[in-house]
Amino acid sequence: MIGIGYEGLQLSELIERLRDEGVSVLVDIRLNAISRKAGYSKRALSAALEAAGIRYLHDPRLGNPKENRAGYAEAHSPDGTAAREHFRGLLASEPGAQGIRGLASLLEQETVAVLCYEADEAHCHREQVIAAVRESRHSLVTV
């Protein structure tokens, strides 16, 4: 599983990176799969990926609410800590946990990319989503 942000990327560059990584499924974890950037709204992105042989899934259960996003700008600030703590709570809720389990299940048969906007994963909630999926997979293997 990889994380990828489309900030600063043309759609063709995103698809090229996904192909280079052998991605078979892209999971869009934006709360709302809309964008002012051409090609990155749900329908257009889904169609472009399908044409490239990559399946598209949107999972808003793993999205970060708008009011919680500003804290991600500075990871080690009090606001950054609070935003990440709040999002951990969302991932622990039943909808969030279902989304994490779904991603973990996909990984059993697919090469998955998790998509959001920010180029730098340290400033994006996808870092926490990926960590939660890895942790859930590890706990399934641990006896």
Tab-separated table of N, CA and C in Angstrom:
chain	number	residue	atom	x	y	z
A	1	MET	N	0.842	-1.174	0.000
A	1	MET	CA	0.000	0.000	0.000
A	1	MET	C	0.887	1.237	0.000
A	2	ILE	N	0.481	2.198	-0.800
A	2	ILE	CA	1.183	3.478	-0.827
A	2	ILE	C	0.175	4.597	-0.600
A	3	GLY	N	0.684	5.728	-0.193
A	3	GLY	CA	-0.118	6.934	-0.096
A	3	GLY	C	0.343	7.886	-1.175
A	4	ILE	N	-0.599	8.625	-1.729
A	4	ILE	CA	-0.238	9.598	-2.757
A	4	ILE	C	-1.163	10.801	-2.660
A	5	GLY	N	-0.559	11.974	-2.786
A	5	GLY	CA	-1.314	13.224	-2.818
A	5	GLY	C	-1.220	13.813	-4.209
A	6	TYR	N	-2.314	14.387	-4.674
A	6	TYR	CA	-2.307	14.911	-6.047
A	6	TYR	C	-1.929	16.384	-6.132
A	7	GLU	N	-1.607	17.003	-5.004
A	7	GLU	CA	-1.179	18.398	-5.013
A	7	GLU	C	0.024	18.557	-5.947
A	8	GLY	N	-0.104	19.457	-6.902
A	8	GLY	CA	1.000	19.719	-7.826
A	8	GLY	C	1.152	18.705	-8.948
A	9	LEU	N	0.291	17.710	-9.023
A	9	LEU	CA	0.393	16.684	-10.074
A	9	LEU	C	-0.693	16.850	-11.122
A	10	GLN	N	-0.298	16.750	-12.361
A	10	GLN	CA	-1.281	16.607	-13.429
A	10	GLN	C	-1.821	15.188	-13.341
A	11	LEU	N	-3.022	14.969	-13.842
A	11	LEU	CA	-3.632	13.647	-13.767
A	11	LEU	C	-2.760	12.591	-14.441
A	12	SER	N	-2.151	12.937	-15.562
A	12	SER	CA	-1.279	11.983	-16.267
A	12	SER	C	-0.081	11.585	-15.396
A	13	GLU	N	0.447	12.524	-14.610
A	13	GLU	CA	1.567	12.223	-13.713
A	13	GLU	C	1.129	11.296	-12.589
A	14	LEU	N	-0.061	11.525	-12.063
A	14	LEU	CA	-0.589	10.648	-11.015
A	14	LEU	C	-0.718	9.225	-11.551
A	15	ILE	N	-1.315	9.085	-12.710
A	15	ILE	CA	-1.515	7.760	-13.292
A	15	ILE	C	-0.178	7.086	-13.573
A	16	GLU	N	0.778	7.840	-14.045
A	16	GLU	CA	2.113	7.278	-14.300
A	16	GLU	C	2.742	6.753	-13.007
A	17	ARG	N	2.627	7.514	-11.931
A	17	ARG	CA	3.171	7.065	-10.642
A	17	ARG	C	2.471	5.798	-10.156
A	18	LEU	N	1.161	5.767	-10.303
A	18	LEU	CA	0.406	4.586	-9.890
A	18	LEU	C	0.836	3.359	-10.684
A	19	ARG	N	0.994	3.529	-11.972
A	19	ARG	CA	1.456	2.411	-12.818
A	19	ARG	C	2.858	1.966	-12.413
A	20	ASP	N	3.749	2.931	-12.168
A	20	ASP	CA	5.121	2.595	-11.754
A	20	ASP	C	5.144	1.776	-10.471
A	21	GLU	N	4.188	2.029	-9.594
A	21	GLU	CA	4.099	1.313	-8.314
A	21	GLU	C	3.297	0.013	-8.423
A	22	GLY	N	2.734	-0.258	-9.600
A	22	GLY	CA	1.946	-1.476	-9.788
A	22	GLY	C	0.593	-1.444	-9.099
A	23	VAL	N	0.053	-0.252	-8.886
A	23	VAL	CA	-1.226	-0.096	-8.192
A	23	VAL	C	-2.362	-0.628	-9.059
A	24	SER	N	-3.218	-1.448	-8.439
A	24	SER	CA	-4.384	-1.974	-9.138
A	24	SER	C	-5.685	-1.313	-8.673
A	25	VAL	N	-5.667	-0.725	-7.465
A	25	VAL	CA	-6.846	-0.047	-6.913
A	25	VAL	C	-6.406	1.243	-6.233
A	26	LEU	N	-7.086	2.337	-6.567
A	26	LEU	CA	-6.871	3.598	-5.879
A	26	LEU	C	-8.080	3.834	-4.979
A	27	VAL	N	-7.825	4.057	-3.693
A	27	VAL	CA	-8.891	4.355	-2.748
A	27	VAL	C	-8.791	5.834	-2.382
A	28	ASP	N	-9.799	6.566	-2.776
A	28	ASP	CA	-9.895	7.998	-2.538
A	28	ASP	C	-10.454	8.190	-1.133
A	29	ILE	N	-9.659	8.771	-0.233
A	29	ILE	CA	-10.106	8.935	1.148
A	29	ILE	C	-10.432	10.394	1.476
A	30	ARG	N	-10.737	11.156	0.441
A	30	ARG	CA	-11.256	12.500	0.692
A	30	ARG	C	-12.699	12.342	1.176
A	31	LEU	N	-13.099	13.152	2.118
A	31	LEU	CA	-14.465	13.085	2.610
A	31	LEU	C	-15.444	13.317	1.459
A	32	ASN	N	-15.161	14.333	0.669
A	32	ASN	CA	-15.952	14.641	-0.525
A	32	ASN	C	-15.022	14.575	-1.723
A	33	ALA	N	-15.313	13.704	-2.642
A	33	ALA	CA	-14.428	13.485	-3.792
A	33	ALA	C	-14.692	14.522	-4.878
A	34	ILE	N	-14.435	15.767	-4.520
A	34	ILE	CA	-14.579	16.870	-5.460
A	34	ILE	C	-13.283	17.668	-5.450
A	35	SER	N	-13.035	18.363	-6.547
A	35	SER	CA	-11.819	19.162	-6.633
A	35	SER	C	-11.997	20.254	-7.662
A	36	ARG	N	-11.358	21.375	-7.415
A	36	ARG	CA	-11.321	22.443	-8.422
A	36	ARG	C	-10.273	22.140	-9.480
A	37	LYS	N	-9.390	21.214	-9.181
A	37	LYS	CA	-8.328	20.844	-10.114
A	37	LYS	C	-8.898	19.874	-11.154
A	38	ALA	N	-8.713	20.198	-12.407
A	38	ALA	CA	-9.274	19.401	-13.503
A	38	ALA	C	-8.861	17.935	-13.401
A	39	GLY	N	-9.862	17.064	-13.509
A	39	GLY	CA	-9.615	15.632	-13.543
A	39	GLY	C	-9.667	14.942	-12.197
A	40	TYR	N	-9.801	15.687	-11.109
A	40	TYR	CA	-9.723	15.079	-9.785
A	40	TYR	C	-11.056	14.973	-9.046
A	41	SER	N	-12.141	15.310	-9.697
A	41	SER	CA	-13.446	15.030	-9.111
A	41	SER	C	-13.772	13.569	-9.367
A	42	LYS	N	-14.664	13.032	-8.564
A	42	LYS	CA	-14.935	11.597	-8.531
A	42	LYS	C	-15.161	10.975	-9.915
A	43	ARG	N	-16.075	11.498	-10.692
A	43	ARG	CA	-16.399	10.887	-12.000
A	43	ARG	C	-15.234	10.948	-12.972
A	44	ALA	N	-14.613	12.107	-13.071
A	44	ALA	CA	-13.495	12.261	-14.012
A	44	ALA	C	-12.315	11.387	-13.601
A	45	LEU	N	-12.005	11.369	-12.311
A	45	LEU	CA	-10.888	10.571	-11.821
A	45	LEU	C	-11.163	9.086	-12.029
A	46	SER	N	-12.367	8.665	-11.701
A	46	SER	CA	-12.747	7.268	-11.881
A	46	SER	C	-12.614	6.841	-13.341
A	47	ALA	N	-13.089	7.677	-14.260
A	47	ALA	CA	-13.027	7.356	-15.694
A	47	ALA	C	-11.583	7.285	-16.185
A	48	ALA	N	-10.755	8.224	-15.759
A	48	ALA	CA	-9.349	8.241	-16.201
A	48	ALA	C	-8.609	7.021	-15.668
A	49	LEU	N	-8.872	6.670	-14.416
A	49	LEU	CA	-8.215	5.501	-13.839
A	49	LEU	C	-8.689	4.216	-14.513
A	50	GLU	N	-9.978	4.122	-14.770
A	50	GLU	CA	-10.518	2.936	-15.445
A	50	GLU	C	-9.860	2.768	-16.819
A	51	ALA	N	-9.702	3.868	-17.537
A	51	ALA	CA	-9.050	3.821	-18.850
A	51	ALA	C	-7.599	3.364	-18.734
A	52	ALA	N	-6.986	3.597	-17.579
A	52	ALA	CA	-5.595	3.195	-17.333
A	52	ALA	C	-5.504	1.799	-16.715
A	53	GLY	N	-6.655	1.161	-16.503
A	53	GLY	CA	-6.652	-0.188	-15.929
A	53	GLY	C	-6.523	-0.220	-14.420
A	54	ILE	N	-6.873	0.880	-13.767
A	54	ILE	CA	-6.792	0.976	-12.312
A	54	ILE	C	-8.206	1.204	-11.769
A	55	ARG	N	-8.599	0.383	-10.835
A	55	ARG	CA	-9.930	0.504	-10.243
A	55	ARG	C	-9.959	1.675	-9.266
A	56	TYR	N	-11.095	2.347	-9.194
A	56	TYR	CA	-11.288	3.498	-8.308
A	56	TYR	C	-12.350	3.176	-7.269
A	57	LEU	N	-12.047	3.466	-6.015
A	57	LEU	CA	-13.020	3.364	-4.930
A	57	LEU	C	-12.962	4.650	-4.117
A	58	HIS	N	-14.108	5.135	-3.711
A	58	HIS	CA	-14.167	6.296	-2.819
A	58	HIS	C	-14.682	5.815	-1.474
A	59	ASP	N	-13.949	6.107	-0.395
A	59	ASP	CA	-14.377	5.699	0.934
A	59	ASP	C	-14.422	6.912	1.861
A	60	PRO	N	-15.562	7.604	1.880
A	60	PRO	CA	-15.670	8.800	2.722
A	60	PRO	C	-15.602	8.500	4.214
A	61	ARG	N	-15.760	7.240	4.615
A	61	ARG	CA	-15.624	6.888	6.036
A	61	ARG	C	-14.220	7.208	6.543
A	62	LEU	N	-13.260	7.299	5.618
A	62	LEU	CA	-11.868	7.570	5.988
A	62	LEU	C	-11.467	9.018	5.712
A	63	GLY	N	-12.461	9.857	5.434
A	63	GLY	CA	-12.193	11.264	5.155
A	63	GLY	C	-12.005	12.082	6.419
A	64	ASN	N	-11.261	13.153	6.291
A	64	ASN	CA	-11.000	14.072	7.398
A	64	ASN	C	-11.962	15.252	7.272
A	65	PRO	N	-12.782	15.510	8.285
A	65	PRO	CA	-13.725	16.627	8.207
A	65	PRO	C	-13.018	17.967	8.006
A	66	LYS	N	-13.664	18.827	7.257
A	66	LYS	CA	-13.083	20.129	6.903
A	66	LYS	C	-12.585	20.896	8.128
A	67	GLU	N	-13.372	20.883	9.197
A	67	GLU	CA	-13.002	21.653	10.385
A	67	GLU	C	-11.788	21.070	11.118
A	68	ASN	N	-11.339	19.883	10.740
A	68	ASN	CA	-10.189	19.255	11.399
A	68	ASN	C	-8.905	19.350	10.564
A	69	ARG	N	-8.986	19.885	9.375
A	69	ARG	CA	-7.838	19.844	8.447
A	69	ARG	C	-6.735	20.841	8.759
A	70	ALA	N	-7.071	22.007	9.249
A	70	ALA	CA	-6.062	23.060	9.454
A	70	ALA	C	-4.942	22.606	10.378
A	71	GLY	N	-5.259	21.803	11.362
A	71	GLY	CA	-4.248	21.336	12.311
A	71	GLY	C	-3.150	20.502	11.685
A	72	TYR	N	-3.398	19.942	10.534
A	72	TYR	CA	-2.397	19.097	9.878
A	72	TYR	C	-1.253	19.896	9.264
A	73	ALA	N	-1.399	21.203	9.188
A	73	ALA	CA	-0.351	22.039	8.591
A	73	ALA	C	0.942	21.987	9.402
A	74	GLU	N	0.821	21.930	10.721
A	74	GLU	CA	1.998	21.888	11.586
A	74	GLU	C	1.883	20.669	12.497
A	75	ALA	N	2.569	19.623	12.130
A	75	ALA	CA	2.426	18.328	12.784
A	75	ALA	C	2.676	18.361	14.290
A	76	HIS	N	3.651	19.123	14.741
A	76	HIS	CA	4.053	19.061	16.145
A	76	HIS	C	3.544	20.229	16.976
A	77	SER	N	2.592	20.960	16.434
A	77	SER	CA	1.993	22.057	17.186
A	77	SER	C	0.840	21.512	18.026
A	78	PRO	N	0.365	22.266	19.006
A	78	PRO	CA	-0.808	21.823	19.770
A	78	PRO	C	-2.025	21.566	18.863
A	79	ASP	N	-2.221	22.423	17.853
A	79	ASP	CA	-3.331	22.206	16.913
A	79	ASP	C	-3.131	20.928	16.105
A	80	GLY	N	-1.885	20.669	15.721
A	80	GLY	CA	-1.582	19.447	14.970
A	80	GLY	C	-1.830	18.201	15.798
A	81	THR	N	-1.426	18.250	17.039
A	81	THR	CA	-1.650	17.122	17.946
A	81	THR	C	-3.140	16.901	18.156
A	82	ALA	N	-3.883	17.969	18.364
A	82	ALA	CA	-5.325	17.866	18.587
A	82	ALA	C	-6.041	17.326	17.350
A	83	ALA	N	-5.644	17.795	16.168
A	83	ALA	CA	-6.281	17.328	14.931
A	83	ALA	C	-6.041	15.838	14.731
A	84	ARG	N	-4.838	15.398	14.971
A	84	ARG	CA	-4.511	13.977	14.803
A	84	ARG	C	-5.233	13.110	15.849
A	85	GLU	N	-5.320	13.630	17.064
A	85	GLU	CA	-6.042	12.903	18.101
A	85	GLU	C	-7.527	12.784	17.744
A	86	HIS	N	-8.099	13.862	17.254
A	86	HIS	CA	-9.504	13.836	16.835
A	86	HIS	C	-9.705	12.820	15.712
A	87	PHE	N	-8.804	12.812	14.742
A	87	PHE	CA	-8.954	11.887	13.622
A	87	PHE	C	-8.776	10.433	14.072
A	88	ARG	N	-7.868	10.186	15.016
A	88	ARG	CA	-7.734	8.831	15.567
A	88	ARG	C	-9.066	8.359	16.154
A	89	GLY	N	-9.775	9.275	16.807
A	89	GLY	CA	-11.092	8.948	17.338
A	89	GLY	C	-12.074	8.581	16.242
A	90	LEU	N	-12.009	9.297	15.133
A	90	LEU	CA	-12.888	8.977	13.999
A	90	LEU	C	-12.558	7.609	13.418
A	91	LEU	N	-11.273	7.288	13.345
A	91	LEU	CA	-10.878	5.967	12.829
A	91	LEU	C	-11.300	4.853	13.778
A	92	ALA	N	-11.388	5.142	15.053
A	92	ALA	CA	-11.794	4.131	16.030
A	92	ALA	C	-13.309	3.939	16.079
A	93	SER	N	-14.054	4.915	15.543
A	93	SER	CA	-15.515	4.778	15.504
A	93	SER	C	-15.872	3.638	14.553
A	94	GLU	N	-17.094	3.154	14.647
A	94	GLU	CA	-17.473	2.008	13.804
A	94	GLU	C	-17.328	2.291	12.303
A	95	PRO	N	-17.795	3.439	11.791
A	95	PRO	CA	-17.576	3.679	10.356
A	95	PRO	C	-16.093	3.705	9.978
A	96	GLY	N	-15.280	4.372	10.782
A	96	GLY	CA	-13.843	4.427	10.507
A	96	GLY	C	-13.202	3.055	10.563
A	97	ALA	N	-13.557	2.283	11.583
A	97	ALA	CA	-13.010	0.928	11.731
A	97	ALA	C	-13.429	0.042	10.557
A	98	GLN	N	-14.653	0.215	10.068
A	98	GLN	CA	-15.091	-0.545	8.893
A	98	GLN	C	-14.251	-0.178	7.670
A	99	GLY	N	-13.968	1.120	7.518
A	99	GLY	CA	-13.130	1.556	6.409
A	99	GLY	C	-11.731	0.969	6.485
A	100	ILE	N	-11.165	0.944	7.680
A	100	ILE	CA	-9.825	0.371	7.880
A	100	ILE	C	-9.842	-1.117	7.553
A	101	ARG	N	-10.844	-1.827	8.047
A	101	ARG	CA	-10.952	-3.267	7.745
A	101	ARG	C	-11.114	-3.501	6.249
A	102	GLY	N	-11.879	-2.657	5.586
A	102	GLY	CA	-12.054	-2.783	4.140
A	102	GLY	C	-10.743	-2.615	3.389
A	103	LEU	N	-9.945	-1.619	3.779
A	103	LEU	CA	-8.635	-1.422	3.153
A	103	LEU	C	-7.722	-2.617	3.416
A	104	ALA	N	-7.717	-3.084	4.644
A	104	ALA	CA	-6.875	-4.234	4.988
A	104	ALA	C	-7.273	-5.449	4.156
A	105	SER	N	-8.547	-5.635	3.947
A	105	SER	CA	-9.036	-6.756	3.145
A	105	SER	C	-8.615	-6.617	1.680
A	106	LEU	N	-8.712	-5.413	1.151
A	106	LEU	CA	-8.283	-5.160	-0.234
A	106	LEU	C	-6.820	-5.538	-0.443
A	107	LEU	N	-6.006	-5.264	0.559
A	107	LEU	CA	-4.568	-5.512	0.461
A	107	LEU	C	-4.221	-6.991	0.332
A	108	GLU	N	-5.153	-7.845	0.677
A	108	GLU	CA	-4.897	-9.275	0.563
A	108	GLU	C	-4.764	-9.718	-0.888
A	109	GLN	N	-5.383	-8.960	-1.820
A	109	GLN	CA	-5.364	-9.372	-3.220
A	109	GLN	C	-4.970	-8.264	-4.192
A	110	GLU	N	-4.800	-7.057	-3.700
A	110	GLU	CA	-4.565	-5.916	-4.582
A	110	GLU	C	-3.371	-5.090	-4.107
A	111	THR	N	-2.814	-4.325	-5.030
A	111	THR	CA	-1.844	-3.293	-4.672
A	111	THR	C	-2.632	-1.997	-4.625
A	112	VAL	N	-2.671	-1.381	-3.445
A	112	VAL	CA	-3.566	-0.270	-3.172
A	112	VAL	C	-2.796	1.032	-2.996
A	113	ALA	N	-3.353	2.098	-3.558
A	113	ALA	CA	-2.877	3.454	-3.283
A	113	ALA	C	-4.005	4.186	-2.576
A	114	VAL	N	-3.652	4.940	-1.554
A	114	VAL	CA	-4.598	5.755	-0.810
A	114	VAL	C	-4.372	7.196	-1.246
A	115	LEU	N	-5.425	7.846	-1.729
A	115	LEU	CA	-5.313	9.186	-2.308
A	115	LEU	C	-5.973	10.252	-1.457
A	116	CYS	N	-5.288	11.369	-1.335
A	116	CYS	CA	-5.844	12.609	-0.808
A	116	CYS	C	-5.110	13.752	-1.518
A	117	TYR	N	-5.326	14.970	-1.073
A	117	TYR	CA	-4.777	16.117	-1.780
A	117	TYR	C	-3.304	16.416	-1.471
A	118	GLU	N	-2.944	16.530	-0.214
A	118	GLU	CA	-1.633	17.045	0.181
A	118	GLU	C	-0.483	16.208	-0.369
A	119	ALA	N	0.498	16.869	-0.940
A	119	ALA	CA	1.663	16.175	-1.479
A	119	ALA	C	2.474	15.525	-0.365
A	120	ASP	N	2.641	16.229	0.744
A	120	ASP	CA	3.445	15.741	1.859
A	120	ASP	C	2.557	14.966	2.827
A	121	GLU	N	2.770	13.681	2.907
A	121	GLU	CA	1.947	12.811	3.744
A	121	GLU	C	1.986	13.207	5.218
A	122	ALA	N	3.049	13.846	5.661
A	122	ALA	CA	3.139	14.276	7.057
A	122	ALA	C	2.114	15.362	7.385
A	123	HIS	N	1.542	15.977	6.367
A	123	HIS	CA	0.536	17.028	6.556
A	123	HIS	C	-0.839	16.559	6.113
A	124	CYS	N	-1.045	15.249	6.105
A	124	CYS	CA	-2.298	14.693	5.606
A	124	CYS	C	-2.774	13.553	6.501
A	125	HIS	N	-4.066	13.411	6.591
A	125	HIS	CA	-4.644	12.334	7.392
A	125	HIS	C	-4.372	10.949	6.811
A	126	ARG	N	-3.962	10.871	5.547
A	126	ARG	CA	-3.715	9.539	4.964
A	126	ARG	C	-2.574	8.812	5.679
A	127	GLU	N	-1.658	9.580	6.272
A	127	GLU	CA	-0.581	8.969	7.057
A	127	GLU	C	-1.180	8.132	8.191
A	128	GLN	N	-2.190	8.664	8.852
A	128	GLN	CA	-2.836	7.938	9.942
A	128	GLN	C	-3.677	6.769	9.423
A	129	VAL	N	-4.306	6.942	8.284
A	129	VAL	CA	-5.094	5.849	7.695
A	129	VAL	C	-4.172	4.679	7.370
A	130	ILE	N	-3.062	4.954	6.727
A	130	ILE	CA	-2.119	3.898	6.359
A	130	ILE	C	-1.569	3.209	7.614
A	131	ALA	N	-1.217	3.999	8.618
A	131	ALA	CA	-0.710	3.414	9.864
A	131	ALA	C	-1.766	2.525	10.521
A	132	ALA	N	-3.016	2.954	10.503
A	132	ALA	CA	-4.088	2.158	11.110
A	132	ALA	C	-4.305	0.849	10.351
A	133	VAL	N	-4.200	0.894	9.032
A	133	VAL	CA	-4.344	-0.331	8.238
A	133	VAL	C	-3.196	-1.280	8.545
A	134	ARG	N	-1.999	-0.766	8.573
A	134	ARG	CA	-0.839	-1.618	8.890
A	134	ARG	C	-0.965	-2.223	10.282
A	135	GLU	N	-1.397	-1.427	11.233
A	135	GLU	CA	-1.579	-1.917	12.598
A	135	GLU	C	-2.663	-2.994	12.646
A	136	SER	N	-3.751	-2.793	11.922
A	136	SER	CA	-4.834	-3.786	11.932
A	136	SER	C	-4.385	-5.081	11.286
A	137	ARG	N	-3.601	-4.994	10.229
A	137	ARG	CA	-3.090	-6.206	9.578
A	137	ARG	C	-2.115	-6.922	10.490
A	138	HIS	N	-1.301	-6.175	11.195
A	138	HIS	CA	-0.338	-6.774	12.127
A	138	HIS	C	-1.062	-7.494	13.253
A	139	SER	N	-2.130	-6.881	13.773
A	139	SER	CA	-2.853	-7.503	14.884
A	139	SER	C	-3.585	-8.766	14.432
A	140	LEU	N	-3.935	-8.853	13.160
A	140	LEU	CA	-4.566	-10.065	12.641
A	140	LEU	C	-3.579	-11.216	12.550
A	141	VAL	N	-2.299	-10.889	12.306
A	141	VAL	CA	-1.270	-11.906	12.158
A	141	VAL	C	-0.727	-12.350	13.519
A	142	THR	N	-0.702	-11.419	14.474
A	142	THR	CA	-0.153	-11.718	15.792
A	142	THR	C	-1.060	-12.692	16.521
A	143	VAL	N	-0.459	-13.727	17.107
A	143	VAL	CA	-1.227	-14.711	17.870
A	143	VAL	C	-0.966	-14.562	19.338
